[in-house]
Amino acid sequence: PGFAPSVFPEPIPEVENQRHPKDRYVRLSAHPDFDATDDHRPFADWQGIRPPMTSLERRLPRGDGFRLCIMLEQGLYREKGDLTPPALDELEDASRRTRAMWADFWSASSVALDDDLLEACWYHNLYFLRCTLHPDGTFPGLYGNWMLRRAGAVWHGDYHMNYNTQQPTWGLFSSNHCELHQPYVRLVERHLPLAEADARDYYQLPGAAFPHTSYPIELTEVTPRNPDMGWEMCETPWWVQSLWWHYTYTGDTELLRTRLYPAIRSATAFMAAYLSRPEARLEGDDRYHIFPTVPPELYCFTPGLEKNRDCLADLTLTRFLFNAFLQSTEILGRTDEEADLRQTVRTILDHYPDYPRGETADGPVFVGVGGEDPNIVYNCPISTMSVFPGEEHGLSTRASDPDTYQTLVRTYQRQYNEGGNDLVHLHLQAARLGQLDIEKFKRQIRYCLTPGGTCTDMVMQAGGRYGDWSEFDFMENLGIWVENFALPAVINECLMQSWDGNIRLFPNWDPSRDAAFTTLRAKGAFLVSAALANGQVRFLEVRAETGGPLRVVNPWPGCPVTARETGTGTTCQLPGETLVIETAPGACWRFTAETPSV
């Protein structure tokens, strides 16, 4: 699992067989220990002749068994040797290692749902993710490993950084598979020097300006920006967002210091400088604007750059980045060292543009960019991106800012999406708001499901880039859409949420349907297990990996709760709507409610 080779060009075309020193090869071979029978078909044709079998029709010999070794090899081309099929004991050892790998993978987390479709969707897509991701491998592009001839050839199967590439990471952390995020960390690390050079040479600004597209090969410069999507300024913060998630879900301070922080800091330096340019200020306006820019998957450059300022996607992701930077410097003790940049970031946040809104007959809604028609058909659900991936709003907003929450709910309910990029993204946003219609979600899964068990993207709405003449399933034949392997993220958010540091159980689940999960990962490096039966939470256990404050929204509203540390037997009474415990590293706490019905 997780194989994706890098390919290098021939450096001296006029020299026969001359190859780049880093050129790689792939070789697939089959080695049977038997000869297939060369027989004729059992039935005669219309002329009474029994034709010989083709190579794919030949039968295995009768006997006690056989051995067929299928080998997939890869490496540097200059090191390619002769084929040497492994011995039987080597095959058995490889089989043992493979079984152990899968056993370890499936032991990390699990779900048991009174919903066959969603439970199968969770397991199938985690399996597919593991088949395209390896902790030591290359992060997949649009179509992962599954590219052959025309399949996966569209957009060259490359990296698209306005959601496609990032989306497979969305369910890794909550599903407790942080190790599979390592290939993405390396992807960012590999591009960081190139992005810093582009910021310096093209923008004449400090920091790193990450590109819209790239490729899983060794590059000497960033991909040249095209005049539309290449100017989506949200992509620089989006490149590094999951690096901050990696820390918040694992608490790995050393990894933050050595590998995650450098890219977060460099992206922050660029975005802060970009917003501070004189061209980005308006006369008589004390705000720091993001200009010019392009909304994801929409408009490109517009006449007079009317819709090329302060896109909602830019604003929410840049705010996320700035807050991650400020918190990182505090965690790493770099507040004095980064005093100037911290002050610049704080000043920008104190004079930040308002998020664009539009008026409808139902009331105000958020829109992708100022001046936009609220009835626009989106290809990417950008008007609700402050919910996700921005992580500024969600269920907690219902109490802290009810007007904004109602505006977000209205925005979600009125939003038109054409079907290109919404199977995971839009439904994850809905779950964060507690608004996901699970039956509707399941209908779209069935609509997008392929015979192989993967989900493609299907046309949902005319009036945007698609019309009544569009083939509703045209994307199904383009290849296997790796981005939709993130479907477990939506299911996880229905079972548990922790985006704001407060763990919520079954926040978007039908209480009449039983559900249980083990060791889903929450922010703060907590592993959570819980069960819901007959409309009540029957079990809750939380293990703290790194320790620290644990905050759980009381799943038994109005009932006092007892928490017991399973190792020491220490108990405490926790009243209130939010259960708060200071945990030690490795501690495991079990919660019960003091009510006869639980």
XYZ file of C-alpha atoms in Angstrom:
598
model
C 0.000 0.000 0.000
C 1.021 3.573 -0.604
C 3.254 3.170 -3.644
C 3.748 6.146 -5.947
C 7.046 6.448 -7.832
C 8.866 9.572 -8.917
C 9.937 9.758 -12.553
C 12.792 11.740 -14.037
C 13.397 12.654 -17.679
C 16.213 11.400 -19.850
C 18.993 13.977 -19.335
C 20.802 13.307 -22.644
C 18.223 12.307 -25.269
C 20.816 11.767 -28.002
C 22.645 9.103 -25.967
C 20.939 5.735 -26.250
C 19.725 4.221 -22.946
C 21.087 7.187 -20.978
C 18.914 7.725 -17.893
C 18.755 10.244 -15.119
C 20.554 8.965 -12.004
C 17.310 9.301 -10.032
C 15.025 7.743 -12.627
C 12.855 5.010 -11.149
C 11.148 1.917 -12.455
C 8.047 -0.156 -11.772
C 7.823 -3.838 -12.658
C 4.871 -6.181 -12.156
C 5.459 -9.872 -12.777
C 3.751 -13.209 -12.092
C 5.630 -16.448 -11.358
C 3.585 -19.692 -11.196
C 5.038 -23.046 -10.116
C 2.812 -24.835 -12.633
C 1.933 -24.845 -16.314
C -1.666 -24.029 -17.171
C -3.358 -26.702 -19.226
C -3.429 -25.975 -22.937
C -6.856 -27.366 -23.731
C -9.847 -26.736 -25.930
C -13.138 -25.176 -24.970
C -15.688 -27.722 -23.717
C -18.373 -26.696 -26.233
C -18.161 -26.760 -29.994
C -18.936 -23.771 -32.152
C -21.605 -23.774 -34.878
C -19.229 -25.660 -37.162
C -18.776 -28.428 -34.577
C -15.194 -27.389 -33.798
C -13.911 -26.981 -30.240
C -11.608 -23.921 -30.416
C -8.464 -23.830 -28.295
C -8.619 -21.849 -25.065
C -7.091 -18.412 -24.976
C -4.398 -17.601 -22.469
C -6.960 -16.248 -19.967
C -9.159 -19.342 -20.286
C -6.516 -21.950 -19.482
C -7.154 -24.021 -16.411
C -5.033 -24.788 -13.406
C -3.742 -28.375 -13.230
C -5.522 -30.809 -10.977
C -3.584 -31.622 -7.852
C -3.027 -30.725 -4.226
C -2.342 -27.040 -4.791
C -0.189 -24.484 -6.482
C 1.899 -21.414 -5.776
C 1.607 -18.164 -7.741
C 3.926 -15.306 -6.840
C 2.917 -11.841 -8.040
C 5.720 -9.333 -7.561
C 5.510 -5.541 -7.597
C 8.987 -4.033 -7.609
C 10.099 -0.419 -7.609
C 13.316 1.457 -7.084
C 16.084 3.326 -8.858
C 16.358 2.252 -12.473
C 20.141 1.950 -12.261
C 19.708 -0.608 -9.476
C 17.188 -2.762 -11.328
C 18.368 -6.346 -11.353
C 17.253 -9.678 -12.749
C 13.973 -11.162 -11.608
C 14.397 -13.510 -8.689
C 11.119 -14.940 -7.395
C 11.213 -15.335 -3.626
C 11.355 -18.696 -1.939
C 8.297 -20.143 -0.200
C 9.486 -19.159 3.271
C 9.955 -15.565 2.060
C 6.378 -15.513 0.794
C 5.111 -16.810 4.119
C 7.100 -14.140 5.935
C 5.671 -11.433 3.671
C 2.179 -12.794 4.320
C 2.735 -12.682 8.082
C 3.979 -9.097 7.908
C 1.004 -8.051 5.780
C -1.493 -9.647 8.178
C 0.241 -7.977 11.134
C 0.133 -4.602 9.369
C -3.599 -4.838 8.744
C -4.287 -6.117 12.263
C -2.421 -3.130 13.676
C -4.269 -0.773 11.344
C -7.734 -2.018 12.269
C -6.946 -2.026 15.980
C -6.465 1.760 15.944
C -10.210 2.525 15.934
C -13.574 1.029 15.094
C -17.261 1.847 14.723
C -20.395 -0.281 15.140
C -23.444 1.434 13.658
C -27.090 0.522 13.348
C -26.719 1.553 9.732
C -25.166 -0.926 7.332
C -24.404 1.618 4.604
C -22.556 4.084 6.836
C -20.663 1.365 8.678
C -19.532 -0.183 5.383
C -18.671 3.275 4.050
C -16.463 3.927 7.086
C -14.513 0.667 6.794
C -14.282 0.578 2.998
C -12.888 4.087 2.706
C -10.364 3.659 5.506
C -9.224 0.524 3.675
C -8.916 2.470 0.427
C -6.988 5.207 2.233
C -4.508 2.684 3.582
C -4.114 1.230 0.096
C -2.994 4.612 -1.242
C -1.171 5.923 1.849
C 1.911 4.534 3.559
C 3.699 6.292 6.437
C 6.893 6.198 4.382
C 5.275 6.652 0.953
C 4.371 9.479 -1.388
C 1.179 11.424 -0.846
C -1.376 10.624 -3.599
C -2.577 13.016 -6.263
C -6.113 13.212 -7.629
C -6.308 9.534 -8.570
C -3.761 7.979 -6.240
C -2.145 4.768 -7.391
C -4.895 3.867 -9.832
C -3.845 5.429 -13.115
C -3.771 3.504 -16.374
C -3.988 4.915 -19.886
C -7.038 7.238 -19.921
C -8.101 6.425 -16.355
C -6.614 9.056 -14.088
C -5.127 11.040 -16.961
C -7.376 14.088 -16.499
C -5.547 17.002 -14.883
C -2.503 14.690 -15.068
C -3.505 13.162 -11.740
C -1.547 15.945 -10.052
C -1.931 17.810 -6.772
C -4.694 20.424 -6.703
C -4.360 22.489 -3.560
C -7.795 24.101 -3.307
C -9.267 21.118 -1.451
C -8.604 18.012 -3.616
C -5.199 17.166 -2.178
C -6.015 18.191 1.387
C -9.327 16.337 1.636
C -7.902 12.813 2.132
C -6.250 14.082 5.339
C -9.545 15.238 6.860
C -10.494 11.911 8.442
C -7.017 10.688 9.328
C -6.773 12.359 12.713
C -10.240 11.635 14.103
C -9.957 8.034 12.835
C -6.717 7.715 14.847
C -4.431 7.215 11.870
C -2.095 10.173 12.315
C 0.797 8.109 10.945
C -0.784 8.305 7.493
C -0.421 12.085 7.563
C 3.377 11.802 7.434
C 3.443 11.688 3.596
C 1.600 15.007 3.520
C 4.091 16.532 5.966
C 6.890 15.481 3.602
C 4.968 16.940 0.651
C 4.922 20.343 2.368
C 8.555 20.072 3.439
C 9.615 19.275 -0.117
C 7.779 22.310 -1.484
C 8.737 24.777 1.236
C 12.067 25.933 -0.306
C 10.396 26.335 -3.695
C 7.495 28.302 -2.196
C 9.923 30.564 -0.338
C 11.832 31.201 -3.559
C 8.576 32.023 -5.359
C 7.532 34.488 -2.641
C 10.922 36.180 -2.910
C 11.360 36.165 -6.679
C 7.791 36.631 -7.929
C 6.020 38.550 -5.161
C 9.155 40.150 -3.704
C 7.805 39.290 -0.259
C 9.103 37.218 2.665
C 7.810 33.791 3.604
C 6.416 31.075 1.360
C 3.786 31.373 -1.407
C 2.586 27.846 -2.088
C 1.292 26.941 -5.583
C -2.121 25.869 -6.837
C -0.869 22.707 -8.535
C 2.135 20.455 -8.192
C 3.327 16.938 -8.916
C 4.685 13.959 -6.934
C 8.145 14.326 -8.438
C 11.298 16.224 -7.596
C 10.871 19.836 -8.758
C 13.281 22.727 -9.184
C 10.593 25.443 -9.061
C 6.894 25.772 -8.276
C 4.410 25.118 -11.041
C 3.841 28.315 -13.054
C 0.635 29.983 -11.857
C -2.217 30.284 -14.307
C -4.116 33.589 -14.371
C -7.160 32.293 -12.511
C -6.947 29.457 -9.966
C -3.252 30.156 -9.515
C -4.303 33.334 -7.703
C -6.444 31.650 -5.053
C -4.678 33.162 -2.045
C -6.444 30.768 0.323
C -4.157 28.011 -0.901
C -1.043 29.087 0.993
C -2.747 28.737 4.395
C -4.594 25.658 3.139
C -1.281 23.950 2.305
C -0.169 24.073 5.936
C -3.481 23.777 7.792
C -3.260 20.047 8.520
C 0.234 20.539 9.962
C -1.378 22.436 12.824
C -4.060 19.754 13.098
C -1.309 17.165 13.400
C -0.053 18.921 16.507
C -3.471 19.616 18.042
C -4.537 15.976 17.676
C -1.238 14.441 18.849
C 0.371 16.996 21.160
C 3.748 16.145 19.595
C 5.693 19.268 20.545
C 8.983 18.022 19.141
C 7.406 17.369 15.744
C 5.868 20.839 15.882
C 9.262 22.364 16.632
C 11.294 20.531 14.032
C 8.972 19.897 11.085
C 5.566 21.569 11.365
C 6.328 25.050 12.650
C 8.796 26.094 9.890
C 6.120 25.857 7.183
C 3.415 27.433 9.385
C 5.744 30.323 10.187
C 6.814 30.846 6.569
C 3.221 30.793 5.265
C 2.266 33.297 7.974
C 5.098 35.634 7.029
C 3.953 35.655 3.403
C 0.251 36.188 4.118
C 0.999 38.934 6.653
C 3.201 40.713 4.111
C 0.622 40.211 1.331
C -2.113 41.830 3.417
C 0.212 44.675 4.447
C 1.023 45.786 0.887
C -0.138 49.338 0.013
C -2.094 47.900 -2.920
C -4.213 45.889 -0.464
C -5.377 48.944 1.498
C -8.422 51.006 0.598
C -8.470 54.759 0.939
C -10.256 55.739 4.138
C -10.358 52.109 5.259
C -8.321 50.810 8.194
C -8.773 47.144 7.209
C -6.121 44.800 5.852
C -7.545 43.261 2.687
C -6.660 40.155 0.711
C -6.263 41.543 -2.796
C -6.045 40.424 -5.494
C -7.371 36.913 -5.092
C -9.759 34.445 -6.731
C -12.569 32.450 -5.042
C -11.994 28.667 -5.197
C -13.459 27.138 -8.354
C -15.343 30.331 -9.253
C -15.171 33.473 -11.424
C -11.400 33.686 -12.045
C -10.475 37.370 -12.592
C -13.532 39.586 -13.043
C -13.839 42.961 -14.825
C -12.433 45.676 -12.593
C -11.426 42.933 -10.146
C -14.888 43.384 -8.676
C -14.980 39.874 -7.139
C -11.297 39.503 -6.390
C -11.040 40.883 -2.872
C -11.569 39.291 0.554
C -13.048 35.971 -0.496
C -14.558 34.120 2.450
C -12.238 31.160 1.853
C -9.191 33.457 2.030
C -10.381 35.187 5.173
C -11.269 32.128 7.221
C -8.206 30.066 6.263
C -5.821 32.990 6.772
C -7.347 33.624 10.204
C -6.857 29.926 10.986
C -3.211 30.197 9.916
C -2.553 33.358 11.947
C -4.066 31.822 15.089
C -2.051 28.630 14.581
C 1.123 30.723 14.294
C 0.378 32.710 17.455
C -0.345 29.550 19.439
C 2.716 27.777 18.038
C 5.070 30.537 19.147
C 3.635 30.368 22.663
C 3.926 26.582 22.839
C 7.511 26.636 21.532
C 8.586 29.615 23.640
C 9.289 31.821 20.612
C 7.198 34.849 21.502
C 10.238 37.113 21.930
C 12.001 35.750 18.860
C 8.878 36.307 16.733
C 7.737 39.526 18.420
C 7.648 41.585 15.207
C 5.675 39.069 13.166
C 3.340 38.393 16.094
C 2.614 42.108 16.360
C 1.940 42.362 12.626
C -0.432 39.403 12.776
C -2.285 40.803 15.775
C -2.645 44.186 14.085
C -4.093 42.563 10.975
C -6.546 40.499 13.027
C -7.621 43.633 14.907
C -8.403 45.272 11.555
C -9.722 42.254 9.673
C -12.341 42.523 6.909
C -15.893 41.418 7.612
C -16.989 38.178 6.014
C -19.058 38.887 2.874
C -22.823 38.575 3.131
C -25.799 38.784 0.823
C -29.505 39.357 1.299
C -32.222 36.855 0.408
C -35.968 36.686 0.905
C -35.267 34.375 3.855
C -32.762 36.698 5.479
C -29.008 37.355 5.315
C -26.572 34.664 4.224
C -22.829 34.401 3.832
C -21.496 34.432 0.269
C -18.186 33.485 -1.289
C -17.157 37.071 -2.076
C -18.654 40.530 -1.770
C -21.191 41.474 -4.432
C -21.992 37.850 -5.220
C -25.492 36.689 -6.131
C -26.654 34.597 -3.116
C -28.250 32.170 -5.585
C -24.950 31.345 -7.298
C -24.269 27.661 -7.991
C -20.991 26.673 -6.343
C -18.569 23.982 -7.371
C -16.979 24.090 -3.899
C -19.095 25.004 -0.817
C -17.192 28.190 0.017
C -19.966 30.234 1.636
C -19.936 27.913 4.664
C -16.164 27.491 4.873
C -15.888 29.358 8.178
C -17.486 26.191 9.611
C -15.047 23.891 7.876
C -12.174 23.984 7.146
C -12.023 27.393 8.848
C -13.152 25.904 12.199
C -14.456 29.228 13.468
C -18.088 28.207 13.789
C -20.095 25.124 14.660
C -22.510 23.839 17.257
C -20.936 25.950 19.998
C -21.773 29.077 17.961
C -25.453 28.369 18.602
C -24.999 29.583 22.189
C -22.098 32.014 21.818
C -23.380 33.877 18.739
C -26.935 32.791 17.843
C -27.329 35.346 15.049
C -24.232 34.089 13.251
C -25.305 30.486 13.817
C -28.724 31.099 12.277
C -27.105 32.893 9.343
C -24.816 29.905 8.799
C -27.720 27.456 8.970
C -29.646 29.591 6.476
C -26.569 29.766 4.244
C -26.175 25.997 4.310
C -29.854 25.333 3.633
C -29.951 27.763 0.682
C -26.598 26.833 -0.825
C -26.565 25.410 -4.345
C -23.764 22.949 -5.197
C -23.311 21.415 -8.615
C -21.808 18.125 -7.424
C -18.141 18.418 -8.321
C -16.704 18.897 -4.856
C -19.363 18.420 -2.219
C -19.829 14.753 -1.248
C -17.488 15.105 1.738
C -16.995 18.848 2.097
C -20.597 20.059 2.275
C -21.832 17.224 4.480
C -18.952 17.674 6.894
C -19.901 21.337 7.244
C -23.510 20.307 7.898
C -22.456 17.831 10.607
C -20.408 20.541 12.345
C -23.555 22.679 12.455
C -25.702 19.752 13.630
C -27.720 20.102 10.416
C -26.739 17.001 8.460
C -29.707 15.053 7.113
C -28.158 11.584 7.342
C -30.717 9.962 5.042
C -30.032 12.590 2.389
C -26.303 12.031 2.862
C -26.796 8.298 2.346
C -28.785 8.892 -0.843
C -25.903 10.872 -2.292
C -23.451 8.135 -1.266
C -25.570 5.573 -3.128
C -25.779 7.916 -6.121
C -21.976 8.225 -6.214
C -21.126 4.617 -5.351
C -19.235 2.601 -7.970
C -19.236 -1.207 -8.329
C -15.764 -1.269 -6.753
C -17.018 0.367 -3.568
C -15.417 3.774 -4.116
C -17.429 6.969 -4.477
C -17.068 9.173 -7.526
C -18.330 12.735 -7.972
C -21.692 13.019 -9.702
C -23.487 16.033 -11.143
C -26.064 17.371 -8.678
C -27.109 20.754 -10.049
C -27.350 22.517 -13.385
C -26.859 26.252 -13.672
C -23.199 26.477 -12.713
C -20.528 24.927 -14.868
C -22.923 22.114 -15.755
C -26.064 22.357 -17.856
C -28.988 20.140 -18.717
C -26.849 18.641 -21.476
C -24.098 17.554 -19.053
C -23.656 13.834 -18.516
C -24.531 13.326 -14.862
C -21.891 10.612 -14.438
C -19.087 11.992 -16.611
C -16.638 12.045 -13.680
C -17.146 8.353 -12.942
C -15.003 7.373 -15.920
C -12.144 9.754 -15.115
C -10.584 7.580 -12.418
C -10.814 6.730 -8.732
C -11.340 9.933 -6.750
C -8.965 9.617 -3.794
C -10.448 12.753 -2.204
C -13.693 10.899 -1.420
C -11.819 8.388 0.732
C -12.329 11.098 3.378
C -15.964 10.004 3.860
C -15.161 8.546 7.333
C -14.515 12.145 8.431
C -18.219 12.961 7.974
C -19.282 9.869 9.924
C -16.784 10.644 12.692
C -18.214 14.158 13.033
C -21.675 12.646 13.502
C -20.343 10.444 16.315
C -17.906 12.810 18.015
C -16.703 16.378 17.566
C -13.783 18.147 19.236
C -12.916 20.981 16.823
C -13.174 23.681 19.509
C -11.508 21.688 22.301
C -14.836 20.439 23.726
C -15.696 16.799 23.071
C -19.315 16.300 21.969
C -20.827 12.843 21.711
C -23.228 11.879 18.913
C -23.841 15.551 17.975
C -25.437 14.709 14.617
C -26.698 11.182 15.062
C -30.262 9.882 15.164
C -30.671 8.809 18.834
C -33.130 6.110 17.779
C -30.263 4.306 15.990
C -27.674 2.566 18.166
C -24.026 3.439 17.598
C -20.672 2.790 19.217
C -17.065 3.639 18.512
C -13.679 2.914 20.035
C -10.648 5.200 20.251
C -11.640 7.941 17.868
C -9.085 10.708 18.347
C -10.036 14.129 19.681
C -8.062 17.344 19.758
C -5.806 17.442 22.783
C -4.541 13.900 22.034
C -7.514 12.154 23.665
C -8.740 8.724 22.543
C -12.493 8.483 23.034
C -14.734 5.401 23.173
C -18.493 5.626 23.606
C -21.738 3.762 22.993
C -25.297 4.945 22.385
C -28.220 2.551 22.928
C -31.945 3.168 23.199
C -31.395 6.889 22.899
C -28.953 7.133 25.829
C -25.155 7.238 26.091
C -24.353 3.985 27.893
C -20.564 4.094 27.910
C -17.887 6.779 27.807
C -14.161 6.306 28.270
C -11.379 8.762 27.469
C -7.658 8.013 27.436
C -5.222 10.935 27.608
C -2.045 10.406 25.592
C -0.188 13.557 26.606
C -2.309 14.799 29.498
C -3.836 18.213 30.022
C -7.327 19.626 30.460
C -10.106 17.356 29.207
C -13.429 19.030 28.395
C -16.515 16.951 27.574
C -19.956 18.403 26.907
C -22.141 16.491 29.358
C -23.851 13.723 27.336
C -26.392 13.369 30.163
C -27.795 16.935 30.332
C -28.972 17.933 33.789
C -27.483 14.859 35.463
C -24.418 14.865 37.735
C -21.603 12.718 36.425
C -19.019 10.555 38.190
C -15.583 10.145 36.615
C -13.237 7.350 37.660
C -9.578 6.998 36.705
C -9.296 3.308 35.892
C -5.652 2.955 36.886
C -5.752 4.460 40.394
C -9.458 4.216 41.124
C -9.610 7.964 41.803
C -13.160 9.306 41.449
C -14.619 12.790 41.245
C -18.058 14.322 40.871
C -18.542 16.582 37.855
C -21.602 18.828 37.868
C -22.507 21.221 35.079
C -22.970 21.146 31.340
C -19.261 20.782 30.590
C -17.213 18.117 32.373
C -13.654 19.314 33.028
C -10.774 17.175 34.345
C -7.034 17.823 34.461
C -5.549 14.592 33.121
C -2.105 13.015 33.457
C -0.314 11.402 30.493
C -1.628 7.867 29.948
C -4.576 8.296 32.311
C -7.872 6.637 31.373
C -11.123 8.086 32.692
C -14.518 6.375 32.644
C -17.700 8.415 33.039
C -21.113 7.397 34.387
C -24.263 9.402 35.048
C -26.138 9.341 38.329
C -29.532 8.556 36.885
C -31.653 5.380 37.073
C -32.146 5.391 33.299
C -28.430 5.115 32.503
